[in-house]
Tab-separated table of N, CA and C in Angstrom:
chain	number	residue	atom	x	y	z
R	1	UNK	N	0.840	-1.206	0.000
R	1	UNK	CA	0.000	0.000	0.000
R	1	UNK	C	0.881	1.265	0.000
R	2	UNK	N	0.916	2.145	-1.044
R	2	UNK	CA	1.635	3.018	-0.901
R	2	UNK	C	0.830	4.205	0.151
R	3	UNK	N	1.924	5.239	0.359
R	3	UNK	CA	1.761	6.151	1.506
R	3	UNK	C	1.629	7.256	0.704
R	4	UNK	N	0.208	8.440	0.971
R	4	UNK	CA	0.804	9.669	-0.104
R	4	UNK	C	1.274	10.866	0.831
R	5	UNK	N	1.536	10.615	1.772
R	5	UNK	CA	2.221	11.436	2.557
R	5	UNK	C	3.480	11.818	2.080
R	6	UNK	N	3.954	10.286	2.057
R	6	UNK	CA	5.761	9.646	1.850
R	6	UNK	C	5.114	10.387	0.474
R	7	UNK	N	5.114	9.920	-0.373
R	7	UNK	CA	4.980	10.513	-1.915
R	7	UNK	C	5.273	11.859	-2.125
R	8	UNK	N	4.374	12.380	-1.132
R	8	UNK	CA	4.194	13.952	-1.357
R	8	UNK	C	5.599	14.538	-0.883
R	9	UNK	N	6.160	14.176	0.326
R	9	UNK	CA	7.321	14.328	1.079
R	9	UNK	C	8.625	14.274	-0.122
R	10	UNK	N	8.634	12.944	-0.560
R	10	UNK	CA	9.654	12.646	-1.939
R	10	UNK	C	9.543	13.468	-2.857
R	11	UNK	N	8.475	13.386	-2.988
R	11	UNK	CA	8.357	15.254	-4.331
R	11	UNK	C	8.644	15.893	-4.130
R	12	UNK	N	8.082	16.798	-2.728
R	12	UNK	CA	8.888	18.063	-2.454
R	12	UNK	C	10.566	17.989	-2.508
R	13	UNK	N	11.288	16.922	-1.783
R	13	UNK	CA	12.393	16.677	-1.737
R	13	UNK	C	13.466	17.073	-2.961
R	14	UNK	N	12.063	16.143	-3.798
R	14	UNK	CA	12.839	16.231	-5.216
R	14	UNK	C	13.145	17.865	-6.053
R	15	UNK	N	12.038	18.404	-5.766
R	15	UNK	CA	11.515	19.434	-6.670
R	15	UNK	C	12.813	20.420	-5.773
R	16	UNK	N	12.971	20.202	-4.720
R	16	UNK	CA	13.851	21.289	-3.807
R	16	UNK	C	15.156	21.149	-4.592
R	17	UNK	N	15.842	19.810	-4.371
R	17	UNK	CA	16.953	19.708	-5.051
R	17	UNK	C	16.927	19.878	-6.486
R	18	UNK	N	15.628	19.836	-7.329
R	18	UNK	CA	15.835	20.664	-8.693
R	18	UNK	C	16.051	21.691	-8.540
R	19	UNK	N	15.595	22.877	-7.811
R	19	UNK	CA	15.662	24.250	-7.570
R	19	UNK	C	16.746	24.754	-7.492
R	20	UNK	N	17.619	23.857	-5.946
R	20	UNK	CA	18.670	24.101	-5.550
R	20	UNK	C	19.578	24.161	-6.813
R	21	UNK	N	19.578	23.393	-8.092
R	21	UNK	CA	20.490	22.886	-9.317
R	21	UNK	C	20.129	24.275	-9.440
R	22	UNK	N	18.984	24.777	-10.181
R	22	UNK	CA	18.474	25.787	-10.735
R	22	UNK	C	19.163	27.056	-10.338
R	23	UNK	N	19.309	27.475	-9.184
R	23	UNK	CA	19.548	28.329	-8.459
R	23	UNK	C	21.298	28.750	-8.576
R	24	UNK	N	22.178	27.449	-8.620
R	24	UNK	CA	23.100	27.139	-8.811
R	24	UNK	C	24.044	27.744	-10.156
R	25	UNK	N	22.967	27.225	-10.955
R	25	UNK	CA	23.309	27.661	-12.564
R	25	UNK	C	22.880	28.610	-12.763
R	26	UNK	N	21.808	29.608	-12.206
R	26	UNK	CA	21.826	30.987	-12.444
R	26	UNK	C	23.088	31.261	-12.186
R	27	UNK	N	22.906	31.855	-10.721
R	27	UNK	CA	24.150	32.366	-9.999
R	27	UNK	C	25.532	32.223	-10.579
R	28	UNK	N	25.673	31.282	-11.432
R	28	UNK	CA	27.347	30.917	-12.196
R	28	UNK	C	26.851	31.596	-13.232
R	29	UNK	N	25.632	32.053	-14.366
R	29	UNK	CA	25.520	32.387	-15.174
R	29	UNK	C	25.689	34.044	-14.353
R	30	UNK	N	24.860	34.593	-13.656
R	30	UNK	CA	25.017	35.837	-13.659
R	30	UNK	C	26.373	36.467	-12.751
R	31	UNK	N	27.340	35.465	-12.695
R	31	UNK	CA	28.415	35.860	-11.919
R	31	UNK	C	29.314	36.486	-13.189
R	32	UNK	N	28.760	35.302	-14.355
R	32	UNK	CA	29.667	35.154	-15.919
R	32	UNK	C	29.497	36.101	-16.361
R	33	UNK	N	28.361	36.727	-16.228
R	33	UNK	CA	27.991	38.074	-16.813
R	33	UNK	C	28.226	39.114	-16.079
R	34	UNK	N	28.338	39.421	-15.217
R	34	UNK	CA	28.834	40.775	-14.470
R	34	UNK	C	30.032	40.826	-14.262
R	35	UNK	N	31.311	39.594	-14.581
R	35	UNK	CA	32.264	39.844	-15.025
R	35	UNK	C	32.696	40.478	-16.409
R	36	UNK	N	31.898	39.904	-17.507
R	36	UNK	CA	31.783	39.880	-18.714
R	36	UNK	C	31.476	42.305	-18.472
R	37	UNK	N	30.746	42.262	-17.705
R	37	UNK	CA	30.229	43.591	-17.916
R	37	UNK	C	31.453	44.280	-17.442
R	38	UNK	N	31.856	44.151	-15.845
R	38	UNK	CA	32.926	44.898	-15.709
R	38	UNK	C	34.045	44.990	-16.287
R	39	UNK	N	34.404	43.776	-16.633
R	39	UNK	CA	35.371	43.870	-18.008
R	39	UNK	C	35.546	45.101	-18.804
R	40	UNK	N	33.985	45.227	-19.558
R	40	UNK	CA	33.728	46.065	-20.583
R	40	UNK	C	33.722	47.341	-20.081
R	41	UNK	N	33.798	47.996	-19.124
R	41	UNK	CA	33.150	48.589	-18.303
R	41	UNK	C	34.804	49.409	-17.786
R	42	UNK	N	35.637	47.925	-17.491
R	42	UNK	CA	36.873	48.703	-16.878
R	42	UNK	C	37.815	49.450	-18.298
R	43	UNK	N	37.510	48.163	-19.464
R	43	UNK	CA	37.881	48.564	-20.885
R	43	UNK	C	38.054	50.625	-21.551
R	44	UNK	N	36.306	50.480	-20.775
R	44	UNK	CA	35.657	52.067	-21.314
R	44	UNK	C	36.489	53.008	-20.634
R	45	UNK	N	37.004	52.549	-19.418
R	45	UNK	CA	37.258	53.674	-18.271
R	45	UNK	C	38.629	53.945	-18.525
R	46	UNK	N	39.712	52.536	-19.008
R	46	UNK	CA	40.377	52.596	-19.447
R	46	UNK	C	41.124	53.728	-20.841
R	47	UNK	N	39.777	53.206	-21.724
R	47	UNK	CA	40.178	54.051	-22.949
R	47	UNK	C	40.144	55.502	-22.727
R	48	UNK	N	39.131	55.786	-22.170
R	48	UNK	CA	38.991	57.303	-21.567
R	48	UNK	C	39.858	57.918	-21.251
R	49	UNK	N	40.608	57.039	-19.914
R	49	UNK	CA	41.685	57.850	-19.576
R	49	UNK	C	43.254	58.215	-20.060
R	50	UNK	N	43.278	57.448	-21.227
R	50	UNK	CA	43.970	57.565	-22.416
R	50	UNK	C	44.016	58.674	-22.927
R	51	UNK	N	42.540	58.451	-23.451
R	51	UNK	CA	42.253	60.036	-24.468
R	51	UNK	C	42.461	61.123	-23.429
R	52	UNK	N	42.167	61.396	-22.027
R	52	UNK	CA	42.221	62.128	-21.294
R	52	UNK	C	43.937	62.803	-21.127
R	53	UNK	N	44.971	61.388	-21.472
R	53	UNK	CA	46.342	62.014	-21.101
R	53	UNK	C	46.912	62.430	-21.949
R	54	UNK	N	46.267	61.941	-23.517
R	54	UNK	CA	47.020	62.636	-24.538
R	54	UNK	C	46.320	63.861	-24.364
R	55	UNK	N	45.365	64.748	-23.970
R	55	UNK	CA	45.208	65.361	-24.344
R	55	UNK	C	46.085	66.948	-23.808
């Protein structure tokens, strides 16, 4: 006789540790990208102050 308690319990379980994955792979994606930005970002500030010393 199954239990739908236990059932329900195992699902949630499950669905948590999908999330947790989920949550995971954002966070590495938007870490990738706000490097990716400051990069670009330190690039700009960079060039600027270039043009700023020749001038």
């Amino acid at each position: 006789m199954k239990n739908p308690r236990k059932e329900l319990q195992d699902t949630a379980e499950e669905l948590s540790q999908h999330l947790e994955i989920e949550r995971k792979t954002a966070e590495k994606g938007l870490t990738q990208m706000q490097k990716k930005i400051l990069g670009e970002t330190k690039l700009r500030h960079d060039k600027a102050l270039r043009r700023l010393a020749q001038m």
